[in-house]
mmCIF file of C-alpha atoms in Angstrom:
data_model
loop_
_atom_site.group_PDB
_atom_site.id
_atom_site.type_symbol
_atom_site.label_atom_id
_atom_site.label_comp_id
_atom_site.label_asym_id
_atom_site.label_seq_id
_atom_site.Cartn_x
_atom_site.Cartn_y
_atom_site.Cartn_z
ATOM 1 C CA MET A 342 -0.422 -40.355 3.476
ATOM 2 C CA SER A 343 -0.208 -37.267 1.320
ATOM 3 C CA THR A 344 2.615 -36.516 -1.074
ATOM 4 C CA LEU A 345 3.828 -33.559 1.025
ATOM 5 C CA ALA A 346 3.979 -35.682 4.155
ATOM 6 C CA ALA A 347 5.825 -38.394 2.246
ATOM 7 C CA LEU A 348 8.412 -35.819 1.151
ATOM 8 C CA GLY A 349 8.803 -34.550 4.687
ATOM 9 C CA ALA A 350 7.284 -31.170 3.948
ATOM 10 C CA ASP A 351 5.103 -29.481 6.496
ATOM 11 C CA ALA A 352 1.609 -29.307 5.019
ATOM 12 C CA ALA A 353 0.521 -26.706 7.546
ATOM 13 C CA ALA A 354 3.233 -24.151 6.851
ATOM 14 C CA THR A 355 2.462 -20.779 8.338
ATOM 15 C CA PRO A 356 2.633 -17.592 6.289
ATOM 16 C CA LEU A 357 5.763 -16.625 8.227
ATOM 17 C CA GLN A 358 7.502 -19.815 7.131
ATOM 18 C CA ALA A 359 6.454 -19.182 3.550
ATOM 19 C CA TRP A 360 7.905 -15.663 3.741
ATOM 20 C CA LEU A 361 11.150 -16.945 5.226
ATOM 21 C CA ASP A 362 11.423 -19.515 2.451
ATOM 22 C CA GLY A 363 10.795 -16.795 -0.141
ATOM 23 C CA ILE A 364 13.437 -14.542 1.403
ATOM 24 C CA ALA A 365 15.865 -17.474 1.490
ATOM 25 C CA LEU A 366 15.227 -18.114 -2.205
ATOM 26 C CA VAL A 367 15.911 -14.487 -3.096
ATOM 27 C CA LEU A 368 19.075 -14.466 -0.978
ATOM 28 C CA ILE A 369 20.373 -17.627 -2.644
ATOM 29 C CA LEU A 370 19.772 -16.135 -6.076
ATOM 30 C CA PHE A 371 21.470 -12.876 -5.044
ATOM 31 C CA GLY A 372 24.457 -14.734 -3.584
ATOM 32 C CA ALA A 373 24.784 -16.871 -6.679
ATOM 33 C CA LEU A 374 24.673 -13.746 -8.835
ATOM 34 C CA LEU A 375 27.437 -12.164 -6.751
ATOM 35 C CA CYS A 376 29.588 -15.288 -7.090
ATOM 36 C CA LEU A 377 28.967 -15.280 -10.851
ATOM 37 C CA VAL A 378 29.972 -11.619 -11.068
ATOM 38 C CA ALA A 379 33.151 -12.423 -9.120
ATOM 39 C CA GLY A 380 34.016 -15.206 -11.548
ATOM 40 C CA ILE A 381 33.397 -13.003 -14.562
ATOM 41 C CA GLY A 382 35.513 -10.267 -12.977
ATOM 42 C CA VAL A 383 38.410 -12.636 -12.421
ATOM 43 C CA LEU A 384 38.264 -13.658 -16.063
ATOM 44 C CA ARG A 385 37.701 -10.221 -17.587
ATOM 45 C CA PHE A 386 39.847 -7.789 -15.581
ATOM 46 C CA ARG A 387 43.290 -7.168 -16.968
ATOM 47 C CA ASP A 388 45.669 -6.949 -14.009
ATOM 48 C CA VAL A 389 46.227 -8.614 -10.647
ATOM 49 C CA PRO A 390 44.846 -5.878 -8.323
ATOM 50 C CA ALA A 391 41.589 -5.642 -10.256
ATOM 51 C CA ARG A 392 41.265 -9.426 -10.331
ATOM 52 C CA LEU A 393 41.913 -9.613 -6.606
ATOM 53 C CA HIS A 394 39.231 -7.032 -6.007
ATOM 54 C CA ALA A 395 36.776 -9.099 -8.035
ATOM 55 C CA ALA A 396 37.857 -12.360 -6.433
ATOM 56 C CA THR A 397 37.463 -11.224 -2.852
ATOM 57 C CA LYS A 398 34.666 -8.726 -2.303
ATOM 58 C CA PRO A 399 31.702 -10.037 -4.330
ATOM 59 C CA GLN A 400 32.665 -13.652 -3.725
ATOM 60 C CA VAL A 401 32.819 -13.238 0.058
ATOM 61 C CA LEU A 402 29.576 -11.263 0.136
ATOM 62 C CA GLY A 403 27.942 -13.915 -2.052
ATOM 63 C CA LEU A 404 29.030 -16.672 0.307
ATOM 64 C CA VAL A 405 27.765 -14.756 3.345
ATOM 65 C CA VAL A 406 24.406 -14.157 1.680
ATOM 66 C CA ILE A 407 24.091 -17.830 0.682
ATOM 67 C CA CYS A 408 24.946 -18.942 4.237
ATOM 68 C CA LEU A 409 22.322 -16.559 5.581
ATOM 69 C CA ALA A 410 19.799 -18.015 3.145
ATOM 70 C CA ILE A 411 20.645 -21.555 4.240
ATOM 71 C CA ALA A 412 20.193 -20.578 7.882
ATOM 72 C CA LEU A 413 16.834 -18.960 7.101
ATOM 73 C CA SER A 414 15.691 -21.915 5.072
ATOM 74 C CA LEU A 415 16.644 -24.704 7.465
ATOM 75 C CA ARG A 416 15.929 -22.825 10.730
ATOM 76 C CA SER A 417 18.140 -25.085 12.799
ATOM 77 C CA TRP A 418 20.674 -24.062 15.438
ATOM 78 C CA PRO A 419 23.156 -26.840 14.539
ATOM 79 C CA VAL A 420 23.149 -25.569 10.958
ATOM 80 C CA VAL A 421 23.777 -22.021 12.159
ATOM 81 C CA ALA A 422 26.557 -23.303 14.410
ATOM 82 C CA PHE A 423 28.125 -24.915 11.344
ATOM 83 C CA LEU A 424 27.694 -21.860 9.091
ATOM 84 C CA VAL A 425 29.161 -19.279 11.468
ATOM 85 C CA PRO A 426 32.702 -20.744 11.359
ATOM 86 C CA VAL A 427 32.436 -21.063 7.579
ATOM 87 C CA VAL A 428 31.652 -17.360 7.261
ATOM 88 C CA LEU A 429 34.272 -16.335 9.814
ATOM 89 C CA PHE A 430 36.940 -18.435 8.129
ATOM 90 C CA GLN A 431 36.075 -16.922 4.756
ATOM 91 C CA LEU A 432 36.133 -13.390 6.181
ATOM 92 C CA ALA A 433 39.532 -14.052 7.733
ATOM 93 C CA THR A 434 41.236 -15.805 4.840
ATOM 94 C CA ALA A 435 40.035 -13.945 1.744
ATOM 95 C CA PRO A 436 41.698 -10.592 2.526
ATOM 96 C CA LEU A 437 44.834 -12.308 3.766
ATOM 97 C CA SER A 438 45.231 -14.452 0.668
ATOM 98 C CA ALA A 439 44.482 -11.468 -1.576
ATOM 99 C CA HIS A 440 47.134 -9.473 0.230
ATOM 100 C CA MET A 441 49.707 -12.229 -0.229
ATOM 101 C CA VAL A 442 48.907 -12.683 -3.929
ATOM 102 C CA GLY A 443 49.019 -8.932 -4.493
ATOM 103 C CA ARG A 444 52.344 -8.571 -2.737
ATOM 104 C CA GLN A 445 53.837 -11.424 -4.743
ATOM 105 C CA ALA A 446 52.514 -9.899 -7.959
ATOM 106 C CA TYR A 447 54.197 -6.639 -6.977
ATOM 107 C CA ARG A 448 57.506 -8.405 -6.403
ATOM 108 C CA ASN A 449 57.206 -10.285 -9.692
ATOM 109 C CA GLU A 450 56.487 -6.957 -11.406
ATOM 110 C CA THR A 451 53.279 -8.201 -12.963
ATOM 111 C CA ILE A 452 51.444 -5.072 -11.793
ATOM 112 C CA ASP A 453 51.033 -2.056 -14.023
ATOM 113 C CA ARG A 454 52.895 0.507 -11.926
ATOM 114 C CA ALA A 455 51.379 3.400 -13.855
ATOM 115 C CA SER A 456 47.973 2.427 -12.492
ATOM 116 C CA LEU A 457 49.114 2.722 -8.858
ATOM 117 C CA TYR A 458 48.101 5.944 -7.111
ATOM 118 C CA VAL A 459 50.396 5.310 -4.141
ATOM 119 C CA ASP A 460 53.327 2.904 -4.212
ATOM 120 C CA GLU A 461 53.694 1.983 -0.546
ATOM 121 C CA LEU A 462 56.066 -0.903 -1.274
ATOM 122 C CA ARG A 463 58.594 1.113 -3.283
ATOM 123 C CA GLY A 464 61.268 0.856 -0.577
ATOM 124 C CA GLU A 465 60.697 -2.867 0.025
ATOM 125 C CA LYS A 466 61.816 -4.090 -3.363
ATOM 126 C CA GLU A 467 64.731 -6.146 -2.108
ATOM 127 C CA THR A 468 64.184 -9.524 -0.477
ATOM 128 C CA PRO A 469 64.910 -9.388 3.264
ATOM 129 C CA PRO A 470 68.106 -11.252 4.223
ATOM 130 C CA ALA A 471 66.286 -13.526 6.684
ATOM 131 C CA SER A 472 63.973 -14.866 3.975
ATOM 132 C CA GLY A 473 66.699 -16.992 2.386
ATOM 133 C CA GLY A 474 66.574 -15.188 -0.934
#
């Protein structure tokens, strides 16, 4: 029994499979780089809106790219069926959570108002009476 067969690797991999594995490797590296950039952005940017921008867009794209790479690498429908809800949940929750954090930062006045081009929440400064506040 060869070493490749003992490890479960397919010794007769076609060139297409080798290309798919190479593409998956590049996608994983690209997704990891995007996640690293998001982390650096969260640490380096100075105010909440800029940090939210860094925490949502490159991080979500990095996760999507890594999930795509996993699907390409494993080539299994159950894996794809598991990854699709992960991506959909991330796409649904990241903008929502960023919106909530940004709105709370606005109410706490931790946003530099001079950096805002349009202040759409100017009239909503007071807490609504039904919120208990």
